[in-house]
Short mmCIF file of C-alpha atoms in Angstrom, two decimals:
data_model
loop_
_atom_site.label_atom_id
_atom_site.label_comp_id
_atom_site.label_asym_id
_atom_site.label_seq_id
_atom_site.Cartn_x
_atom_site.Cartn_y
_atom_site.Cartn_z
CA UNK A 5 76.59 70.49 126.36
CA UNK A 6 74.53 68.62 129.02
CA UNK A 7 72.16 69.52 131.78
CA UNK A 8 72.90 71.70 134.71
CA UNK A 9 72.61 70.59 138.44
CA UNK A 10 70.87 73.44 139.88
CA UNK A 11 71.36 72.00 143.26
CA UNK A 12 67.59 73.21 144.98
CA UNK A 13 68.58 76.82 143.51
CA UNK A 14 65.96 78.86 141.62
CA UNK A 15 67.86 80.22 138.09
CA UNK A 16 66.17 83.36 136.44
CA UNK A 17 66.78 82.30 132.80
CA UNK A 18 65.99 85.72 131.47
CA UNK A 19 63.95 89.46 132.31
CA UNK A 20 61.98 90.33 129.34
CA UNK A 21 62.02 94.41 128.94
CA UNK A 22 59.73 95.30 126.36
CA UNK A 23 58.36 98.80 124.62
CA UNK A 24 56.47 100.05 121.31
CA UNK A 25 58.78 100.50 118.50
CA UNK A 26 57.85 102.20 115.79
CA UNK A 27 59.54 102.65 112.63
CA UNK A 28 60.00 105.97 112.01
CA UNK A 29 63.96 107.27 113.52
CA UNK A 30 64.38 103.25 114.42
CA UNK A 31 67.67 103.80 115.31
CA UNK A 32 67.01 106.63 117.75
CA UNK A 33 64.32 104.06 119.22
CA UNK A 34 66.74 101.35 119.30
CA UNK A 35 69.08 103.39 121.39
CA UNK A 36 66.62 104.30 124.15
CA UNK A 37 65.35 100.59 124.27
CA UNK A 38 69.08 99.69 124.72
CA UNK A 39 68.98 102.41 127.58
CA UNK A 40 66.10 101.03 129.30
CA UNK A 41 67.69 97.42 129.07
CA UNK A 42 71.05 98.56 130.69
CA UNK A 43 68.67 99.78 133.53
CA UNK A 44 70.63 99.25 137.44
CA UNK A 45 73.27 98.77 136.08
CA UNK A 46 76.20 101.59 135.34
CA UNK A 47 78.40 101.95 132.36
CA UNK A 48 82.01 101.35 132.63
CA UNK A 49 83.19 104.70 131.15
CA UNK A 50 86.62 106.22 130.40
CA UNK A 51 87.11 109.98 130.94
CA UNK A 52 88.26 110.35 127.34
CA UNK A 53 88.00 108.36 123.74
CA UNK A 54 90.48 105.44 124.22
CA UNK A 55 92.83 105.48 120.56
CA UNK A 56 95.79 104.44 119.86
CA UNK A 57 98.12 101.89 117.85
CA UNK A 58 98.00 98.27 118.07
CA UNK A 59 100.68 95.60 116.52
CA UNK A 60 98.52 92.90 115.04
CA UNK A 61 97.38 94.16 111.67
CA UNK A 62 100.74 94.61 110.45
CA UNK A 63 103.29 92.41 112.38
CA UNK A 64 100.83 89.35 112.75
CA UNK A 65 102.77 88.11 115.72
CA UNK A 66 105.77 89.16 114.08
CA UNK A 67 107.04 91.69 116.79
CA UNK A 68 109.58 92.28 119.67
CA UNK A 69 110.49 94.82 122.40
CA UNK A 70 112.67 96.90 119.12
CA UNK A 71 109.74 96.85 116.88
CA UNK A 72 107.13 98.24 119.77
CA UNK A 73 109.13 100.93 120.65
CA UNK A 74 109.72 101.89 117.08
CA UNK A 75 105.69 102.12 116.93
CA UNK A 76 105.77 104.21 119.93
CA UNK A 77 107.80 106.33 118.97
CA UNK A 78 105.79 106.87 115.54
CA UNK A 79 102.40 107.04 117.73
CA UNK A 80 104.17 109.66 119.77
CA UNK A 81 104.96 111.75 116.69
CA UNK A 82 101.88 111.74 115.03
CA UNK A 83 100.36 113.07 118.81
CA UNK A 84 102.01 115.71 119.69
CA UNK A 85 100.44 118.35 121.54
CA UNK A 86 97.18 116.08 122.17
CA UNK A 87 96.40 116.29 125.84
CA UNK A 88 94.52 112.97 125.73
CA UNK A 89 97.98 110.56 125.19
CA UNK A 90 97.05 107.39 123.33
CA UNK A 91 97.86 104.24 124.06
CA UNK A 92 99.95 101.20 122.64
CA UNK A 93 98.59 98.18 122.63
CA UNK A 94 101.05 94.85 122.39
CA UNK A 95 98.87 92.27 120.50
CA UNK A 96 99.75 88.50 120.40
CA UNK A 97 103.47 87.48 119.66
CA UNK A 98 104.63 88.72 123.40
CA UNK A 99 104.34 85.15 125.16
CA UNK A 100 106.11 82.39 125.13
CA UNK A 101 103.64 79.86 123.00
CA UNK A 102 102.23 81.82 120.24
CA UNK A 103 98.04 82.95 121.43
CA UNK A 104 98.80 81.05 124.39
CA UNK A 105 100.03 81.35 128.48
CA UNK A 106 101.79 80.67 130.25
CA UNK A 107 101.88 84.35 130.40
CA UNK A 108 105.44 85.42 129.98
CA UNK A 109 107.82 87.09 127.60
CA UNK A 110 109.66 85.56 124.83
CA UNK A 111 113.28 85.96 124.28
CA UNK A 112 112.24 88.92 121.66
CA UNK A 113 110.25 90.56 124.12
CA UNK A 114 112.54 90.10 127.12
CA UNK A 115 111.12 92.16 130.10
CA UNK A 116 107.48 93.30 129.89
CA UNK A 117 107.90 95.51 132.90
CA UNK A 118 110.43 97.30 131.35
CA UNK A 119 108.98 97.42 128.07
CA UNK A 120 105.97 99.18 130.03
CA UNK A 121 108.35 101.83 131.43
CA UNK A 122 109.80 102.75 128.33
CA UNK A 123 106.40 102.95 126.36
CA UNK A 124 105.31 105.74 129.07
CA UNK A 125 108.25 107.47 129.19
CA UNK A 126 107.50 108.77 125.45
CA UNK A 127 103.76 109.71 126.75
CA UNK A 128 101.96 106.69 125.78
CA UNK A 129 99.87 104.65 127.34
CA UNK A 130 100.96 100.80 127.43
CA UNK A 131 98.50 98.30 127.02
CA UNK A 132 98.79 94.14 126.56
CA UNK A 133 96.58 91.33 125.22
CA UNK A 134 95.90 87.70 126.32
CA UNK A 135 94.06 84.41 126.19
CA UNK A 136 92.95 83.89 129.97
CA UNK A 137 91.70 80.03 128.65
CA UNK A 138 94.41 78.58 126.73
CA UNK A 139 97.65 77.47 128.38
CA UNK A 140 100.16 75.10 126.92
CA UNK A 141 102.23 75.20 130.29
CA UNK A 142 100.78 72.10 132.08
CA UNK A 143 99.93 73.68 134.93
CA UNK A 144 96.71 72.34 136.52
CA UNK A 145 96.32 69.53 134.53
CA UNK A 146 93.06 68.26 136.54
CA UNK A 147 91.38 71.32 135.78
CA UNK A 148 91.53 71.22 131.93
CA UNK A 149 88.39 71.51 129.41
CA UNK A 150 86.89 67.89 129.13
CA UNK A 151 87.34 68.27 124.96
CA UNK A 152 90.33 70.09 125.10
CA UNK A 153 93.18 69.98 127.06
CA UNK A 154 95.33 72.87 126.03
CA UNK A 155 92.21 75.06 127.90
CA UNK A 156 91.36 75.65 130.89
CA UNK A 157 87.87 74.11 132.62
CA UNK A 158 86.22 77.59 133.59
CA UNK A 159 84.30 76.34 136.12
CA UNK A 160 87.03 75.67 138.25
CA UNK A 161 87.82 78.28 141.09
CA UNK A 162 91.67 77.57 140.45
CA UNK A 163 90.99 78.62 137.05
CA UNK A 164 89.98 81.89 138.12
CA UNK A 165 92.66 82.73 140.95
CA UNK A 166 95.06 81.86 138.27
CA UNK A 167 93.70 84.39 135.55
CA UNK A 168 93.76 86.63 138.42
CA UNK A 169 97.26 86.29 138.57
CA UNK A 170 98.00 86.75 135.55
CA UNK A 171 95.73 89.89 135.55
CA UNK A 172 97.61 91.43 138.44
CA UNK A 173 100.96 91.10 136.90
CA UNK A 174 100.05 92.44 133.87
CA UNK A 175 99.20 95.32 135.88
CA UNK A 176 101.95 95.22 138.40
CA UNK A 177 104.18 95.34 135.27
CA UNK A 178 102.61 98.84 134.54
CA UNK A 179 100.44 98.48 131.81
CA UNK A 180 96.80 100.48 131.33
CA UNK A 181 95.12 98.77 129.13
CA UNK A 182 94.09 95.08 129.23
CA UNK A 183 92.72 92.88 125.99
CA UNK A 184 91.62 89.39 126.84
CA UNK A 185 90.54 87.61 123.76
CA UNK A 186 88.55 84.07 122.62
CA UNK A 187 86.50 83.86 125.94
CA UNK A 188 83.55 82.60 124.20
CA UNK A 189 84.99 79.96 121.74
CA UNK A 190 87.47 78.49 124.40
CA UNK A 191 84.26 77.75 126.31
CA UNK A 192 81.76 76.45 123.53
CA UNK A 193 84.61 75.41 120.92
CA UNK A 194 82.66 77.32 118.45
CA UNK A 195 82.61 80.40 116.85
CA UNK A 196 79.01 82.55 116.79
CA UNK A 197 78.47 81.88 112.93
CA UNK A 198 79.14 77.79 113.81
CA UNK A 199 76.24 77.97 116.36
CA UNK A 200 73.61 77.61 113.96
CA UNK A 201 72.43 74.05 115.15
CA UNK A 202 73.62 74.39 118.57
CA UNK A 203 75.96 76.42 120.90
CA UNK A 204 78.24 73.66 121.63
CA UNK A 205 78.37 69.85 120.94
CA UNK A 206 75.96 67.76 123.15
CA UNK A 207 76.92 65.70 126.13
CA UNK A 208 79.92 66.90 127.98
CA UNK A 209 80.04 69.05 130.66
CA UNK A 210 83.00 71.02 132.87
CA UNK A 211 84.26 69.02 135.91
CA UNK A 212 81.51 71.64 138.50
CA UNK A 213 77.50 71.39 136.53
CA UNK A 214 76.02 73.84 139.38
CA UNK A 215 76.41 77.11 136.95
CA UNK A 216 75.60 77.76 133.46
CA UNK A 217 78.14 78.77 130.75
CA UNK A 218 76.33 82.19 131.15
CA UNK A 219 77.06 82.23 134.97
CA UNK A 220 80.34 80.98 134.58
CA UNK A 221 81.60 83.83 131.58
CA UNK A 222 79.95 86.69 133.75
CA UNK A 223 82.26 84.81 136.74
CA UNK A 224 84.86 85.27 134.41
CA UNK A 225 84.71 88.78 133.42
CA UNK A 226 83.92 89.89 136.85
CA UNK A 227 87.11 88.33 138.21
CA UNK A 228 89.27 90.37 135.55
CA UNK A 229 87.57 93.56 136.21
CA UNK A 230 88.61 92.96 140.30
CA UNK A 231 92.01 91.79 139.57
CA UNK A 232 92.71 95.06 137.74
CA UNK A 233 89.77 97.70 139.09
CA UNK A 234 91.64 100.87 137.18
CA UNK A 235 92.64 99.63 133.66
CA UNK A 236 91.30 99.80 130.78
CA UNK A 237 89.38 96.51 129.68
CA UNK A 238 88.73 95.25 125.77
CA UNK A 239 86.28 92.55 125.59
CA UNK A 240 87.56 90.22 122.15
CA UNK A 241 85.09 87.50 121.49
CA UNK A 242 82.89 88.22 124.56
CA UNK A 243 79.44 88.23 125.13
CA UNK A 244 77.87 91.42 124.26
CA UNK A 245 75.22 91.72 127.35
CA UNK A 246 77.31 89.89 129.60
CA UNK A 247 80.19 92.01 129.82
CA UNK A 248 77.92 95.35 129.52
CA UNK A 249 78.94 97.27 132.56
CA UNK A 250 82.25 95.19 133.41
CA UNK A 251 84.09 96.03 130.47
CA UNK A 252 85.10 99.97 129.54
CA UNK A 253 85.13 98.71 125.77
CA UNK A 254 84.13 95.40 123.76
CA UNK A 255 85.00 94.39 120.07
CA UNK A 256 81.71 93.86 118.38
CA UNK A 257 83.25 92.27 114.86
CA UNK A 258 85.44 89.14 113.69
CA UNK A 259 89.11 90.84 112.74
CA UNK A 260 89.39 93.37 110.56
CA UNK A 261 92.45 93.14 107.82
CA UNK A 262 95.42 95.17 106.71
CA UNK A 263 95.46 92.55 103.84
CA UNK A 264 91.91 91.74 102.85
CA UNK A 265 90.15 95.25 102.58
CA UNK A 266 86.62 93.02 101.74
CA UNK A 267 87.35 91.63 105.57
CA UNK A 268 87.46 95.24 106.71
CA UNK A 269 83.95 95.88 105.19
CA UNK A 270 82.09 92.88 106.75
CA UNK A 271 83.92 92.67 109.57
CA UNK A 272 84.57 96.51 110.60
CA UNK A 273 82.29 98.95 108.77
CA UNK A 274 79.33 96.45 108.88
CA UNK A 275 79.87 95.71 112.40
CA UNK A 276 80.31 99.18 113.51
CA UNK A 277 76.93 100.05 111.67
CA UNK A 278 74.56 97.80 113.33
CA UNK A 279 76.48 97.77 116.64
CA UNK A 280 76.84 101.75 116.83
CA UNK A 281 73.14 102.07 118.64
CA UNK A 282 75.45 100.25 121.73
CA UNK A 283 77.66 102.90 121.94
CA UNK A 284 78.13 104.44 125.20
CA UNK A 285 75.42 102.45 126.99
CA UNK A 286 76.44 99.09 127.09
CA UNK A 287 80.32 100.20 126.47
CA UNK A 288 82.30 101.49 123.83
CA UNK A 289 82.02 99.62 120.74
CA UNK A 290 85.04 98.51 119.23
CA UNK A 291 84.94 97.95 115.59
CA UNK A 292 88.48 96.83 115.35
CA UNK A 293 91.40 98.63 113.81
CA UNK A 294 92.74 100.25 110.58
CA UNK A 295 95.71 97.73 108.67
CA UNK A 296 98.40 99.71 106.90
CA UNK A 297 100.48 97.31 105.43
CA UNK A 298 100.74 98.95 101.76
CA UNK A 299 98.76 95.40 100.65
CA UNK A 300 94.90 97.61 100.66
CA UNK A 301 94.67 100.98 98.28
CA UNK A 302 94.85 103.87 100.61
CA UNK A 303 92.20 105.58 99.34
CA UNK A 304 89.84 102.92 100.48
CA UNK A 305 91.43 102.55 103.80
CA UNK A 306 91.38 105.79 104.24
CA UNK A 307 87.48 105.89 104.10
CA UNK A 308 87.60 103.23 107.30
CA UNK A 309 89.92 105.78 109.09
CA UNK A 310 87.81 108.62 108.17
CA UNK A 311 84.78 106.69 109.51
CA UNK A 312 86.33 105.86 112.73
CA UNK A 313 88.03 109.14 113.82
CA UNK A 314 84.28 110.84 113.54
CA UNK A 315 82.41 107.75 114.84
CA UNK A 316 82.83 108.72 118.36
CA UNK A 317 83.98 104.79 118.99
CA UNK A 318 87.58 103.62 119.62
CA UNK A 319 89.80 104.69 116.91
CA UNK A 320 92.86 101.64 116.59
CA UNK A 321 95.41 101.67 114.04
CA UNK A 322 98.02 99.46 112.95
CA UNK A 323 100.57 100.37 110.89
CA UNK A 324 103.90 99.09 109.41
CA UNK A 325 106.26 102.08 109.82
CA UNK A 326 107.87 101.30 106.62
CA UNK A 327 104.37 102.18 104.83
CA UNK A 328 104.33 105.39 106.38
CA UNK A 329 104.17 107.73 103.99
CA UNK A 330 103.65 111.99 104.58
CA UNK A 331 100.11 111.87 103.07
CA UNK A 332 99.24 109.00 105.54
CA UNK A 333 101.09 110.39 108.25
CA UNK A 334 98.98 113.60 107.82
CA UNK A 335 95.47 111.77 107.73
CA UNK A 336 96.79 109.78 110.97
CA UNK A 337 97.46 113.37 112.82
CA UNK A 338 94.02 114.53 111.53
CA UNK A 339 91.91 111.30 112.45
CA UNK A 340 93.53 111.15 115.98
CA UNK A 341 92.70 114.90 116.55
CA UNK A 342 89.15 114.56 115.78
CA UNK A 343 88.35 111.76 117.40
CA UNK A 344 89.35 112.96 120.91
CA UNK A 345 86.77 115.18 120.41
CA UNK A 346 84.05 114.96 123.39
CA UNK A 347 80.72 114.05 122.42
CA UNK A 348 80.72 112.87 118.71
CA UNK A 349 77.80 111.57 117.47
CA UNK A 350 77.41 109.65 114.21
CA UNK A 351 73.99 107.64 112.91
CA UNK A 352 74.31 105.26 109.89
CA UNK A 353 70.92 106.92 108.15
CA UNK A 354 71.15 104.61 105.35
CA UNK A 355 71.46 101.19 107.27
CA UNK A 356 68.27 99.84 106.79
CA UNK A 357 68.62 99.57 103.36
CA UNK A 358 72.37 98.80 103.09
CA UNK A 359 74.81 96.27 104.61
CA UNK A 360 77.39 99.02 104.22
CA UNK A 361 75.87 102.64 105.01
CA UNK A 362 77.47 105.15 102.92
CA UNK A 363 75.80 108.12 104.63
CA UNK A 364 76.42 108.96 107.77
CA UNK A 365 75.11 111.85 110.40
CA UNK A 366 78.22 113.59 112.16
CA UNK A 367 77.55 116.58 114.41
CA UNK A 368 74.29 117.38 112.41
CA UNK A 369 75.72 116.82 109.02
CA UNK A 370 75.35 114.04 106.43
CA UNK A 371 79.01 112.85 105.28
CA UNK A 372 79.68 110.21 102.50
CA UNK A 373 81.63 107.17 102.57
CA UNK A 374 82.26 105.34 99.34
CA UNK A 375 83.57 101.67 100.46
CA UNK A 376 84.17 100.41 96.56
CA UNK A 377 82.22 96.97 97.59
CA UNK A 378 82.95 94.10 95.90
CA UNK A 379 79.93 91.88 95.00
CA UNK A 380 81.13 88.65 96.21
CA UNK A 381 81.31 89.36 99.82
CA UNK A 382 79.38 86.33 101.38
CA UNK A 383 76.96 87.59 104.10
#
């Protein structure tokens, strides 16, 4: 929001890569241009397709230590005999403050460490999400965001060491798989589609003006990649070229819905779409998960779960265990067995002409996806 003290320092604003595009097989173009972008630097990459079950798109914060383990114990069931174990992913609800630190469990949660233990003892993966910038505790109340004070000022090495810390625990507590979430709006106050004007409001400035936000996110990232060098990392509301190469795998869409199946389209199949020429270079493209809640048709979500399990992306399902019916159970089992399949490939070939591809290349073959679009989605 106001001008940066470079201090006698010389700031490389931007590299320009550049090549002749043509149109025909864009997207096969995009992809190597992406390629040559990513140049020096090296993928984070998981040995297998990261899947699994996470909490939010049915229990919205609604959960407790009871309720997880009944999802992992569903999760387990519908992977048996899959060598690559899944993992389950504890969304908000956990902490204390509700999408806010301090970091530590609530009286329905109880002991996180524990809860860990118990999620790997049925052969799943644990995994946990957070808000690094948002803390309601009053700790460090001289290093607080000049506009807000329930976030942190990011420019503030304290900051950092203390996201560190919570970083470690997480991991000392056991778990695999770390989310951190709203890293771009806690900064800027804004969300991308506010930013039309401007990034962020003009005139204030964090407490240190000798980085840029851009210096001072990649800071950011970097310092949760050290803090937990083997676990898996989700990128929620980050940068996309930023965290490329820090992050294993990055959401690329606004929420998805296990209420709102129009949300699903423009958030999830859109996004995954005109994101999927990403995949596997800068990370693994996350286009959010499947809601079972018994609120969207099946046969619709279905198509989304169909989509994901061949996409060769991150395949993330949340599901209410009371709406777990045989014929879903079955298509669950089926999804989560194709897509830990090595090397899936699937194009949109229909995406320049459609905000919601309906045919897709898989393996060589075109497949069909009918998404029942409603006309008033707002684009």
């Amino acid at each position: 929001g106001g001008g940066v003290n470079l201090d006698g320092r010389t700031l490389t604003a931007a590299s320009f890569v550049y090549e002749d595009v043509f149109y025909h097989d864009l997207f096969t173009q995009c992809k190597s241009f992406i390629k040559k972008m990513m140049d020096g630097f090296e993928t984070k990459k998981r040995p297998a397709n990261v899947y699994g079950f996470n909490n939010w798109y049915y229990a919205y914060g609604n959960s407790s230590y009871e309720k997880i383990i009944e999802d992992t114990l569903l999760l387990e069931k519908l992977t048996i005999g899959l060598s690559n174990r899944p993992y389950m992913v504890i969304d908000d609800g956990w902490s204390v403050n509700p999408c806010s630190g301090p970091w530590e469990a609530n009286v329905k949660f109880k002991d996180m460490k524990r809860l860990a233990l118990e999620i790997k003892s049925h052969n799943v993966k644990p995994g946990i999400w957070f808000r690094p910038l948002k803390d309601l505790s009053g700790d460090l109340k001289a290093y607080r965001h000049p506009l807000n004070p329930e976030l942190f000022d990011l420019s503030q090495p304290e900051v950092i060491e203390r996201i560190k810390q919570d970083v470690r625990r997480f991991v000392d507590w056991g778990y695999e798989l770390i989310k951190f979430d709203f890293v771009t709006v806690d900064v800027y106050l804004k969300y991308g589609f506010q930013m039309n004007e401007s990034l962020c409001d003009q005139g204030w400035r964090f407490k240190d003006n000798h980085f840029t936000n851009a210096e001072m996110l990649l800071n950011l990232y970097k310092a949760i990649r050290e803090a937990a060098p083997k676990a898996v990392l989700i990128g929620c509301n980050a940068i996309p070229h930023l965290s490329a190469g820090i992050v294993e795998l990055n959401r690329v869409g606004d929420d998805t819905s296990g209420i709102e199946w129009n949300r699903t389209l423009k958030y999830g199949v859109n996004s995954l779409a005109f994101r999927m020429m990403q995949n596997g270079i800068f990370y693994a493209i996350d286009g959010d998960c499947v809601g079972i809640t018994g609120k969207i048709d099946w046969k619709q979500n279905k198509e989304w779960l169909r989509l994901l399990s061949w996409s060769g992306t991150p395949l993330f399902v949340s599901i209410d265990p009371l709406c777990c019916t045989e014929e879903i159970e079955n298509d669950l089992k089926h999804a989560f067995q194709i897509n830990g399949e090595r090397n899936l490939t699937c194009i949109p070939t229909d995406w320049l002409e459609n905000n919601l591809p309906t045919q897709w290349e898989i393996k060589g073959e075109i497949k069909t996806f009918h998404w029942n679009v409603d006309e008033n989605i707002n684009w």
